[in-house]
Amino acid sequence: MEDARDLKACPVDFDHESEAHVAAWPGEFREMRGTCPVAWTEKHGGFWVATRYKDIVAMAQDDATFSSFKTFDPHSGDVSGGITIPATPIPRGLPVEADRPDWDIFRKYLNRRFAPKAAEARRAGVRRYADSLLNRVIETGEMDLVNDFTGPVPAMTTMELMGLPLDEWRQFADPLHEMVFTPKESPDFPHVIAGVQWIFQRCVETFRERRSQPPRDDLLSYFAHEQIDGRPLTEDEMLSFCNNIITGGVDTTTALTTHALVYLDENAADRRRLMDDPTLLPIAREEFVRYFTPIHGLARNVSRDVEMGGAKMEKGDRVYLAWAAANRDPEVFDAPEDVDIARFPNRHIAFGAGMHRCIGSFMARVMFEEMMQVVFARIPDYRVDPARARRYTSVGTINGWIDMPTRFTPGPRIETGLVL
Ligand code: HEM
């Protein structure tokens, strides 16, 4: 009889979590796309890796076959499914780790809070956070780009969106960033996790407070007062929403903006072009999202035997959809390994594809644009120092930087009405 393992064609020695992958990923994906577009690796209990644009889009769109559903038992720690490989032993994120028909209810409930108009309405607030954060450092002529600027701006914007007190911005921004880059075996990890738990505890406390207060215009108040499918939202569902929104929206936007600023420092002609012509910023933004793909890849769980890209997948298998590989597929993009800040059209799938496509993409775009414009306006001669900066030691989920020393000509503080 044929061993099930014999069916796993195209074996590769691939580990998206490894340190080697951080530098090697463009070449690894190029080779796999050409030779084994749906390949099998034995790492992390075994999983498929999809690298071709068309296969990844097909899988993301076939949500009945490629499930995102996750189960987690907090008592035993048993975990299965979900969108990360290896599976993360924490309660599921919602709506991202739900399947239809539940997903329809969860997503519909959130949609109205994340429409383009709602994101646009936050633009002035984002600008104010960016300017106020720069005020803290602008007279010194130096900062850490990630920890002083591109990290806190999305963190503060998310706090405002949720309705959490802004004076706690540092306790909010740091653990969310540290959680992404601190290895699970590090002695610092328990401290980082305690910081993240503190954030979720603040969400619970604020949610309970909001239940006894009249409705106001923040997300925790919305969760406390707005019924879902004709009943109140449970505390677990509220936490699962917070988990998805907070972890999905903060460090991703940080990574995108940091990469873009580093790229522009290294490419003076593009920097000049973008500063001279601000109308190019939305087009360049999409190219940075494509090229750097802040969420490199996410998982699905195969719910029936199916053939995809020449691979025979079996019910129960897991598959990693490498958005970053799809975004450099030469079948779809000319010169995919080059940054072209005027690339148009740009059909990247860095915000996903199919029903789980990012609900926060409009918010992310607003945050990115405002951070870039504040840098261009107030510290136009900034210089980063990637040689002294630290890259994430794993980019399998988020492709970002731990820190980024940065210098600029000192400038004046400006009035924002907010002292941090
Ligand atoms: C550059 C920044 C961002 C990137 C690259 C990004 C990327 C993604 C991707 C790839 C997905 C698809 C997940 C899947 O298919 O399994 C997704 C979903 C999601 N994102 Fe984002 N995201 C970003 C910013 C944000 C922001 C700012 C928020 C919230 C404020 C957010 C909230 C969500 C949520 C709630 C989902 C789940 C949607 C669903 O399952 O229906 N994201 N994001």
Tab-separated table of C-alpha atoms and ligand atoms in Angstrom:
chain	number	residue	atom	x	y	z
A	1	MET	CA	0.000	0.000	0.000
A	2	GLU	CA	1.180	3.514	-0.767
A	3	ASP	CA	2.297	5.462	2.281
A	4	ALA	CA	0.364	8.742	2.615
A	5	ARG	CA	3.727	10.529	2.728
A	6	ASP	CA	4.527	9.311	-0.814
A	7	LEU	CA	1.748	11.537	-2.010
A	8	LYS	CA	3.539	14.632	-0.740
A	9	ALA	CA	5.234	15.522	-4.002
A	10	CYS	CA	7.967	18.075	-4.465
A	11	PRO	CA	9.681	17.869	-1.073
A	12	VAL	CA	11.664	20.978	-0.124
A	13	ASP	CA	13.776	21.881	2.872
A	14	PHE	CA	11.824	25.009	3.730
A	15	ASP	CA	11.196	26.757	7.037
A	16	HIS	CA	9.588	30.211	6.849
A	17	GLU	CA	10.394	30.722	10.554
A	18	SER	CA	14.143	30.118	10.185
A	19	GLU	CA	16.827	32.767	10.375
A	20	ALA	CA	18.215	31.586	7.011
A	21	HIS	CA	14.890	32.452	5.365
A	22	VAL	CA	15.197	36.125	6.387
A	23	ALA	CA	17.898	36.797	3.799
A	24	ALA	CA	17.224	33.931	1.381
A	25	TRP	CA	13.463	34.255	0.851
A	26	PRO	CA	13.361	35.981	-2.545
A	27	GLY	CA	15.628	33.305	-4.047
A	28	GLU	CA	13.886	30.430	-2.249
A	29	PHE	CA	10.479	31.561	-3.476
A	30	ARG	CA	11.783	32.171	-7.020
A	31	GLU	CA	13.146	28.658	-7.210
A	32	MET	CA	10.102	26.983	-5.673
A	33	ARG	CA	7.741	28.924	-7.931
A	34	GLY	CA	9.677	27.674	-10.958
A	35	THR	CA	10.126	24.039	-9.919
A	36	CYS	CA	7.639	23.153	-7.181
A	37	PRO	CA	4.862	25.753	-7.028
A	38	VAL	CA	3.034	23.737	-4.368
A	39	ALA	CA	5.797	22.025	-2.392
A	40	TRP	CA	5.873	19.888	0.738
A	41	THR	CA	8.129	20.561	3.719
A	42	GLU	CA	8.455	18.350	6.801
A	43	LYS	CA	9.062	21.343	9.121
A	44	HIS	CA	6.577	22.156	11.910
A	45	GLY	CA	4.783	18.817	11.517
A	46	GLY	CA	4.662	19.059	7.713
A	47	PHE	CA	2.860	21.530	5.495
A	48	TRP	CA	2.450	22.608	1.862
A	49	VAL	CA	3.957	25.865	0.615
A	50	ALA	CA	2.250	27.664	-2.271
A	51	THR	CA	4.317	30.253	-4.133
A	52	ARG	CA	2.438	30.946	-7.397
A	53	TYR	CA	0.033	33.892	-7.568
A	54	LYS	CA	-2.736	31.988	-9.348
A	55	ASP	CA	-2.694	29.031	-6.917
A	56	ILE	CA	-2.662	31.301	-3.870
A	57	VAL	CA	-5.576	33.383	-5.143
A	58	ALA	CA	-7.501	30.193	-6.029
A	59	MET	CA	-6.985	28.794	-2.524
A	60	ALA	CA	-7.808	32.066	-0.754
A	61	GLN	CA	-11.010	32.293	-2.805
A	62	ASP	CA	-12.055	28.686	-2.132
A	63	ASP	CA	-12.694	29.199	1.563
A	64	ALA	CA	-14.854	26.050	1.803
A	65	THR	CA	-11.892	23.817	0.887
A	66	PHE	CA	-9.189	25.976	2.481
A	67	SER	CA	-10.436	26.724	5.967
A	68	SER	CA	-9.126	29.257	8.491
A	69	PHE	CA	-10.991	27.745	11.431
A	70	LYS	CA	-9.093	27.386	14.683
A	71	THR	CA	-9.764	25.597	17.967
A	72	PHE	CA	-7.897	26.257	21.212
A	73	ASP	CA	-8.420	24.747	24.655
A	74	PRO	CA	-7.016	27.158	27.281
A	75	HIS	CA	-6.880	24.366	29.904
A	76	SER	CA	-4.871	21.796	27.955
A	77	GLY	CA	-3.218	24.266	25.558
A	78	ASP	CA	-4.342	22.045	22.646
A	79	VAL	CA	-4.583	24.007	19.453
A	80	SER	CA	-5.512	23.124	15.882
A	81	GLY	CA	-5.929	24.993	12.602
A	82	GLY	CA	-5.914	28.774	12.336
A	83	ILE	CA	-3.795	30.980	10.116
A	84	THR	CA	-0.299	30.508	11.518
A	85	ILE	CA	2.214	27.689	11.132
A	86	PRO	CA	3.030	26.537	13.758
A	87	ALA	CA	-0.441	27.071	15.272
A	88	THR	CA	-0.419	29.747	17.996
A	89	PRO	CA	-1.728	28.541	21.388
A	90	ILE	CA	-3.967	31.554	22.060
A	91	PRO	CA	-7.710	32.036	21.473
A	92	ARG	CA	-8.656	32.551	17.837
A	93	GLY	CA	-8.739	35.929	16.137
A	94	LEU	CA	-12.071	37.011	14.664
A	95	PRO	CA	-13.156	37.240	11.912
A	96	VAL	CA	-9.906	35.914	10.464
A	97	GLU	CA	-10.059	32.461	12.076
A	98	ALA	CA	-13.729	31.789	11.349
A	99	ASP	CA	-15.311	30.046	8.355
A	100	ARG	CA	-18.678	30.593	6.716
A	101	PRO	CA	-21.452	30.932	7.790
A	102	ASP	CA	-20.136	32.394	11.099
A	103	TRP	CA	-17.634	34.580	9.277
A	104	ASP	CA	-20.468	36.415	7.446
A	105	ILE	CA	-21.969	37.454	10.771
A	106	PHE	CA	-18.650	38.556	12.303
A	107	ARG	CA	-17.418	40.419	9.242
A	108	LYS	CA	-20.747	42.190	8.624
A	109	TYR	CA	-20.703	43.336	12.237
A	110	LEU	CA	-17.248	44.912	11.814
A	111	ASN	CA	-17.526	46.193	8.230
A	112	ARG	CA	-19.290	49.467	8.915
A	113	ARG	CA	-16.553	50.515	11.365
A	114	PHE	CA	-13.809	50.005	8.754
A	115	ALA	CA	-15.276	51.535	5.574
A	116	PRO	CA	-13.046	53.919	3.550
A	117	LYS	CA	-14.964	56.909	4.949
A	118	ALA	CA	-14.334	55.766	8.538
A	119	ALA	CA	-10.603	55.472	7.809
A	120	GLU	CA	-10.524	58.884	6.130
A	121	ALA	CA	-12.192	60.425	9.186
A	122	ARG	CA	-9.158	59.373	11.254
A	123	ARG	CA	-6.601	61.080	9.006
A	124	ALA	CA	-6.281	64.293	11.057
A	125	GLY	CA	-5.855	62.248	14.263
A	126	VAL	CA	-3.124	60.117	12.709
A	127	ARG	CA	-1.314	63.268	11.581
A	128	ARG	CA	-1.544	64.681	15.093
A	129	TYR	CA	-0.001	61.543	16.620
A	130	ALA	CA	2.767	61.531	14.017
A	131	ASP	CA	3.569	65.218	14.635
A	132	SER	CA	3.377	64.866	18.424
A	133	LEU	CA	5.695	61.840	18.398
A	134	LEU	CA	8.185	63.685	16.224
A	135	ASN	CA	8.027	66.632	18.644
A	136	ARG	CA	9.525	64.354	21.302
A	137	VAL	CA	12.743	63.873	19.322
A	138	ILE	CA	12.992	66.553	16.643
A	139	GLU	CA	15.221	68.909	18.653
A	140	THR	CA	17.783	66.173	19.273
A	141	GLY	CA	18.411	65.261	15.622
A	142	GLU	CA	18.132	61.535	16.249
A	143	MET	CA	15.584	58.843	17.004
A	144	ASP	CA	14.885	55.204	16.615
A	145	LEU	CA	12.565	55.217	13.617
A	146	VAL	CA	10.683	52.076	14.726
A	147	ASN	CA	10.357	52.622	18.465
A	148	ASP	CA	9.887	56.399	18.389
A	149	PHE	CA	7.759	56.767	15.288
A	150	THR	CA	6.539	53.996	12.948
A	151	GLY	CA	5.625	51.762	15.923
A	152	PRO	CA	3.776	54.239	18.145
A	153	VAL	CA	1.739	55.981	15.388
A	154	PRO	CA	-0.274	52.845	14.457
A	155	ALA	CA	-0.419	51.841	18.133
A	156	MET	CA	-1.897	55.201	19.166
A	157	THR	CA	-4.287	55.263	16.211
A	158	THR	CA	-5.509	51.780	17.175
A	159	MET	CA	-5.914	52.825	20.823
A	160	GLU	CA	-8.052	55.774	19.748
A	161	LEU	CA	-10.099	53.498	17.491
A	162	MET	CA	-10.667	51.069	20.362
A	163	GLY	CA	-11.316	53.769	22.973
A	164	LEU	CA	-8.289	53.018	25.183
A	165	PRO	CA	-6.569	55.810	27.177
A	166	LEU	CA	-3.842	57.428	25.099
A	167	ASP	CA	-1.530	58.160	28.022
A	168	GLU	CA	-0.795	54.403	28.103
A	169	TRP	CA	0.586	54.467	24.544
A	170	ARG	CA	4.047	53.209	25.522
A	171	GLN	CA	2.658	50.167	27.417
A	172	PHE	CA	0.561	49.455	24.361
A	173	ALA	CA	3.124	49.981	21.575
A	174	ASP	CA	6.103	48.113	23.059
A	175	PRO	CA	4.663	44.642	23.796
A	176	LEU	CA	2.893	44.502	20.419
A	177	HIS	CA	6.192	45.072	18.659
A	178	GLU	CA	8.260	42.867	21.010
A	179	MET	CA	5.807	39.977	20.681
A	180	VAL	CA	6.537	39.744	16.953
A	181	PHE	CA	10.311	39.564	17.177
A	182	THR	CA	11.027	37.935	20.560
A	183	PRO	CA	11.742	34.199	20.084
A	184	LYS	CA	9.410	31.972	22.115
A	185	GLU	CA	12.425	30.343	23.817
A	186	SER	CA	13.905	33.706	24.902
A	187	PRO	CA	13.992	34.472	28.678
A	188	ASP	CA	12.265	37.779	27.785
A	189	PHE	CA	9.261	36.054	26.219
A	190	PRO	CA	7.146	35.628	29.402
A	191	HIS	CA	7.597	39.352	30.147
A	192	VAL	CA	6.501	40.266	26.614
A	193	ILE	CA	3.456	37.993	26.834
A	194	ALA	CA	2.545	39.544	30.195
A	195	GLY	CA	2.614	42.945	28.441
A	196	VAL	CA	0.293	41.703	25.700
A	197	GLN	CA	-2.030	40.136	28.267
A	198	TRP	CA	-2.151	43.496	30.040
A	199	ILE	CA	-3.403	45.087	26.795
A	200	PHE	CA	-6.196	42.529	26.470
A	201	GLN	CA	-7.037	42.986	30.146
A	202	ARG	CA	-7.424	46.738	29.464
A	203	CYS	CA	-9.794	45.838	26.608
A	204	VAL	CA	-11.912	43.692	28.971
A	205	GLU	CA	-12.014	46.406	31.664
A	206	THR	CA	-12.940	49.134	29.174
A	207	PHE	CA	-15.566	46.900	27.520
A	208	ARG	CA	-17.194	46.296	30.931
A	209	GLU	CA	-17.112	50.030	31.722
A	210	ARG	CA	-18.680	50.857	28.362
A	211	ARG	CA	-21.564	48.471	29.072
A	212	SER	CA	-22.624	50.682	31.976
A	213	GLN	CA	-22.139	53.961	30.084
A	214	PRO	CA	-24.136	55.577	27.269
A	215	PRO	CA	-22.875	54.604	23.776
A	216	ARG	CA	-19.950	56.623	22.435
A	217	ASP	CA	-17.977	56.583	19.226
A	218	ASP	CA	-15.299	53.983	19.904
A	219	LEU	CA	-15.011	50.311	19.038
A	220	LEU	CA	-15.215	48.974	22.601
A	221	SER	CA	-18.418	50.958	23.115
A	222	TYR	CA	-19.730	49.553	19.819
A	223	PHE	CA	-18.878	46.031	21.039
A	224	ALA	CA	-20.576	46.737	24.365
A	225	HIS	CA	-23.815	48.124	22.895
A	226	GLU	CA	-24.326	46.870	19.347
A	227	GLN	CA	-26.028	43.495	19.102
A	228	ILE	CA	-24.621	40.820	16.829
A	229	ASP	CA	-27.117	38.563	15.069
A	230	GLY	CA	-29.819	39.722	17.490
A	231	ARG	CA	-27.902	39.140	20.763
A	232	PRO	CA	-25.149	40.888	22.784
A	233	LEU	CA	-21.539	40.140	21.874
A	234	THR	CA	-19.868	37.751	24.327
A	235	GLU	CA	-16.666	38.744	26.137
A	236	ASP	CA	-14.757	35.982	24.297
A	237	GLU	CA	-15.940	37.286	20.929
A	238	MET	CA	-14.994	40.830	21.923
A	239	LEU	CA	-11.486	39.639	22.838
A	240	SER	CA	-11.170	37.716	19.574
A	241	PHE	CA	-12.092	40.861	17.629
A	242	CYS	CA	-9.541	42.884	19.620
A	243	ASN	CA	-6.894	40.225	19.033
A	244	ASN	CA	-7.403	40.345	15.254
A	245	ILE	CA	-7.603	44.140	15.003
A	246	ILE	CA	-4.700	44.903	17.336
A	247	THR	CA	-2.254	42.227	16.205
A	248	GLY	CA	-3.315	42.534	12.542
A	249	GLY	CA	-3.088	46.272	12.311
A	250	VAL	CA	-0.212	47.610	14.387
A	251	ASP	CA	3.124	45.941	13.617
A	252	THR	CA	2.171	45.368	9.953
A	253	THR	CA	1.814	49.090	9.271
A	254	THR	CA	4.996	49.713	11.267
A	255	ALA	CA	6.911	47.251	9.063
A	256	LEU	CA	5.558	48.751	5.847
A	257	THR	CA	6.472	52.333	6.727
A	258	THR	CA	9.916	51.434	8.063
A	259	HIS	CA	10.782	49.474	4.918
A	260	ALA	CA	9.588	52.310	2.685
A	261	LEU	CA	11.678	54.911	4.552
A	262	VAL	CA	14.758	52.681	4.447
A	263	TYR	CA	14.260	52.097	0.722
A	264	LEU	CA	13.949	55.833	0.033
A	265	ASP	CA	17.098	56.527	2.023
A	266	GLU	CA	18.966	54.032	-0.142
A	267	ASN	CA	17.423	55.272	-3.405
A	268	ALA	CA	17.933	59.015	-3.596
A	269	ALA	CA	16.308	59.515	-7.017
A	270	ASP	CA	13.031	57.911	-5.895
A	271	ARG	CA	13.174	59.906	-2.661
A	272	ARG	CA	13.500	63.173	-4.579
A	273	ARG	CA	10.773	62.156	-7.017
A	274	LEU	CA	8.313	61.311	-4.272
A	275	MET	CA	9.045	64.426	-2.243
A	276	ASP	CA	8.663	66.612	-5.353
A	277	ASP	CA	5.414	64.990	-6.463
A	278	PRO	CA	3.125	64.033	-3.560
A	279	THR	CA	0.464	62.804	-6.027
A	280	LEU	CA	2.738	59.817	-6.614
A	281	LEU	CA	2.496	58.735	-2.964
A	282	PRO	CA	-0.657	56.530	-3.276
A	283	ILE	CA	0.858	54.699	-6.261
A	284	ALA	CA	4.243	54.292	-4.588
A	285	ARG	CA	2.452	53.124	-1.433
A	286	GLU	CA	0.957	50.144	-3.270
A	287	GLU	CA	4.377	49.267	-4.669
A	288	PHE	CA	5.890	49.287	-1.178
A	289	VAL	CA	3.017	47.117	0.054
A	290	ARG	CA	3.678	44.684	-2.824
A	291	TYR	CA	7.454	44.650	-2.626
A	292	PHE	CA	7.810	44.374	1.145
A	293	THR	CA	4.579	42.403	1.785
A	294	PRO	CA	4.444	43.032	5.566
A	295	ILE	CA	2.517	39.789	6.195
A	296	HIS	CA	4.674	37.322	4.284
A	297	GLY	CA	2.342	34.369	4.443
A	298	LEU	CA	-0.588	32.813	6.309
A	299	ALA	CA	-1.985	29.319	6.620
A	300	ARG	CA	-5.090	27.440	5.587
A	301	ASN	CA	-6.368	24.012	6.601
A	302	VAL	CA	-7.393	21.589	3.856
A	303	SER	CA	-10.933	20.360	4.525
A	304	ARG	CA	-11.232	17.775	1.682
A	305	ASP	CA	-8.878	15.916	-0.659
A	306	VAL	CA	-8.062	18.274	-3.520
A	307	GLU	CA	-5.493	18.775	-6.274
A	308	MET	CA	-3.815	22.163	-6.510
A	309	GLY	CA	-0.862	23.252	-8.643
A	310	GLY	CA	-0.037	19.602	-9.338
A	311	ALA	CA	-0.040	18.627	-5.633
A	312	LYS	CA	-2.456	16.106	-4.175
A	313	MET	CA	-3.547	17.634	-0.907
A	314	GLU	CA	-5.355	15.559	1.662
A	315	LYS	CA	-8.019	16.481	4.166
A	316	GLY	CA	-6.256	17.610	7.346
A	317	ASP	CA	-3.125	18.950	5.584
A	318	ARG	CA	-1.982	22.495	6.250
A	319	VAL	CA	-0.835	24.954	3.579
A	320	TYR	CA	1.158	28.190	3.787
A	321	LEU	CA	-0.021	30.824	1.300
A	322	ALA	CA	3.121	32.858	0.650
A	323	TRP	CA	1.670	36.270	-0.227
A	324	ALA	CA	5.252	37.551	-0.581
A	325	ALA	CA	6.020	34.928	-3.253
A	326	ALA	CA	2.793	35.674	-5.144
A	327	ASN	CA	3.676	39.368	-5.149
A	328	ARG	CA	6.891	38.626	-7.042
A	329	ASP	CA	5.389	36.219	-9.562
A	330	PRO	CA	6.708	37.165	-13.036
A	331	GLU	CA	3.486	35.809	-14.579
A	332	VAL	CA	1.712	38.795	-13.025
A	333	PHE	CA	4.331	41.527	-12.470
A	334	ASP	CA	6.963	42.850	-14.899
A	335	ALA	CA	10.421	42.994	-13.295
A	336	PRO	CA	8.930	41.759	-9.998
A	337	GLU	CA	12.206	41.957	-8.063
A	338	ASP	CA	12.497	45.705	-8.749
A	339	VAL	CA	10.772	48.553	-6.958
A	340	ASP	CA	8.937	50.770	-9.456
A	341	ILE	CA	7.264	53.544	-7.484
A	342	ALA	CA	5.081	54.374	-10.500
A	343	ARG	CA	3.955	50.760	-11.088
A	344	PHE	CA	0.355	50.777	-12.287
A	345	PRO	CA	-1.775	48.730	-12.278
A	346	ASN	CA	-0.505	46.808	-9.283
A	347	ARG	CA	-2.569	43.702	-8.522
A	348	HIS	CA	-0.644	42.725	-5.393
A	349	ILE	CA	-2.294	40.498	-2.795
A	350	ALA	CA	-0.420	41.759	0.262
A	351	PHE	CA	-3.790	42.461	1.892
A	352	GLY	CA	-4.917	38.913	1.075
A	353	ALA	CA	-7.531	37.717	-1.409
A	354	GLY	CA	-11.013	36.245	-1.139
A	355	MET	CA	-13.361	36.769	1.763
A	356	HIS	CA	-10.718	37.347	4.460
A	357	ARG	CA	-9.169	40.239	2.520
A	358	CYS	CA	-7.899	42.824	4.988
A	359	ILE	CA	-10.632	44.911	6.575
A	360	GLY	CA	-8.046	47.472	7.769
A	361	SER	CA	-6.367	48.204	4.424
A	362	PHE	CA	-7.900	51.695	4.249
A	363	MET	CA	-6.702	52.465	7.774
A	364	ALA	CA	-3.229	51.136	6.964
A	365	ARG	CA	-3.038	53.332	3.868
A	366	VAL	CA	-4.045	56.463	5.800
A	367	MET	CA	-1.474	55.749	8.536
A	368	PHE	CA	1.283	55.104	6.004
A	369	GLU	CA	0.576	58.291	4.033
A	370	GLU	CA	0.440	60.524	7.084
A	371	MET	CA	3.679	59.130	8.543
A	372	MET	CA	5.469	59.586	5.224
A	373	GLN	CA	4.206	63.139	4.782
A	374	VAL	CA	5.272	64.147	8.279
A	375	VAL	CA	8.772	62.793	7.637
A	376	PHE	CA	8.988	64.529	4.241
A	377	ALA	CA	7.809	67.832	5.713
A	378	ARG	CA	9.750	67.956	8.982
A	379	ILE	CA	12.864	65.774	8.665
A	380	PRO	CA	13.404	65.672	4.882
A	381	ASP	CA	17.136	64.936	5.189
A	382	TYR	CA	16.688	61.911	7.490
A	383	ARG	CA	19.339	59.182	7.196
A	384	VAL	CA	18.792	55.662	8.511
A	385	ASP	CA	21.538	53.282	9.547
A	386	PRO	CA	20.507	49.740	8.525
A	387	ALA	CA	23.999	48.466	9.376
A	388	ARG	CA	23.304	49.174	13.066
A	389	ALA	CA	19.637	48.176	12.853
A	390	ARG	CA	18.244	44.767	13.756
A	391	ARG	CA	16.020	42.827	11.395
A	392	TYR	CA	13.389	40.392	12.672
A	393	THR	CA	15.052	36.998	13.101
A	394	SER	CA	11.982	35.396	11.548
A	395	VAL	CA	9.950	36.969	8.750
A	396	GLY	CA	7.589	34.023	8.213
A	397	THR	CA	4.617	35.984	9.444
A	398	ILE	CA	5.656	39.650	9.690
A	399	ASN	CA	8.523	41.053	7.649
A	400	GLY	CA	9.850	43.905	9.762
A	401	TRP	CA	12.671	45.585	11.707
A	402	ILE	CA	13.296	45.529	15.473
A	403	ASP	CA	14.843	49.001	15.396
A	404	MET	CA	16.347	51.526	13.002
A	405	PRO	CA	18.767	54.257	14.223
A	406	THR	CA	17.990	57.484	12.364
A	407	ARG	CA	19.553	60.951	12.218
A	408	PHE	CA	18.343	64.272	10.783
A	409	THR	CA	18.929	67.992	11.064
A	410	PRO	CA	17.258	69.100	14.307
A	411	GLY	CA	14.112	71.167	13.829
A	412	PRO	CA	11.475	72.967	15.898
A	413	ARG	CA	8.576	71.400	17.733
A	414	ILE	CA	5.162	72.374	16.358
A	415	GLU	CA	1.860	72.959	18.156
A	416	THR	CA	-0.356	69.848	18.115
A	417	GLY	CA	-2.271	70.262	21.356
A	418	LEU	CA	-0.847	66.943	22.542
A	419	VAL	CA	2.284	66.572	24.649
A	420	LEU	CA	3.629	63.025	24.876
B	1	HEM	C1	0.115	47.200	5.955
B	1	HEM	C2	-0.726	46.795	6.874
B	1	HEM	C3	-1.538	45.531	6.788
B	1	HEM	C4	-1.312	44.376	6.090
B	1	HEM	C5	-0.145	44.054	5.173
B	1	HEM	C6	-2.416	43.478	6.371
B	1	HEM	C7	-2.553	42.217	5.804
B	1	HEM	C8	-3.670	41.411	5.958
B	1	HEM	C9	-3.863	40.151	5.291
B	1	HEM	C10	-2.861	39.485	4.359
B	1	HEM	C11	-5.083	39.668	5.667
B	1	HEM	C12	-5.742	38.384	5.172
B	1	HEM	C13	-5.767	37.306	6.221
B	1	HEM	C14	-6.114	35.952	5.658
B	1	HEM	O1	-6.433	35.818	4.494
B	1	HEM	O2	-6.026	34.972	6.418
B	1	HEM	C15	-5.650	40.628	6.600
B	1	HEM	C16	-6.871	40.478	7.240
B	1	HEM	C17	-7.285	41.307	8.258
B	1	HEM	N1	-6.709	42.503	8.651
B	1	HEM	FE1	-5.074	43.351	7.855
B	1	HEM	N2	-3.275	44.096	7.223
B	1	HEM	C18	-2.787	45.357	7.504
B	1	HEM	C19	-3.389	46.316	8.305
B	1	HEM	C20	-4.516	46.112	9.050
B	1	HEM	C21	-5.109	47.089	9.932
B	1	HEM	C22	-4.595	48.522	10.104
B	1	HEM	C23	-6.163	46.471	10.558
B	1	HEM	C24	-7.113	47.016	11.589
B	1	HEM	C25	-7.101	48.215	12.090
B	1	HEM	C26	-6.244	45.119	10.029
B	1	HEM	C27	-7.187	44.184	10.390
B	1	HEM	C28	-7.431	43.001	9.705
B	1	HEM	C29	-8.544	42.107	10.004
B	1	HEM	C30	-9.586	42.289	11.103
B	1	HEM	C31	-8.446	41.046	9.087
B	1	HEM	C32	-9.364	39.827	8.989
B	1	HEM	C33	-10.422	40.016	7.940
B	1	HEM	C34	-11.324	38.820	7.787
B	1	HEM	O3	-10.981	37.708	8.153
B	1	HEM	O4	-12.436	39.004	7.276
B	1	HEM	N3	-5.239	44.947	9.127
B	1	HEM	N4	-4.767	41.690	6.751
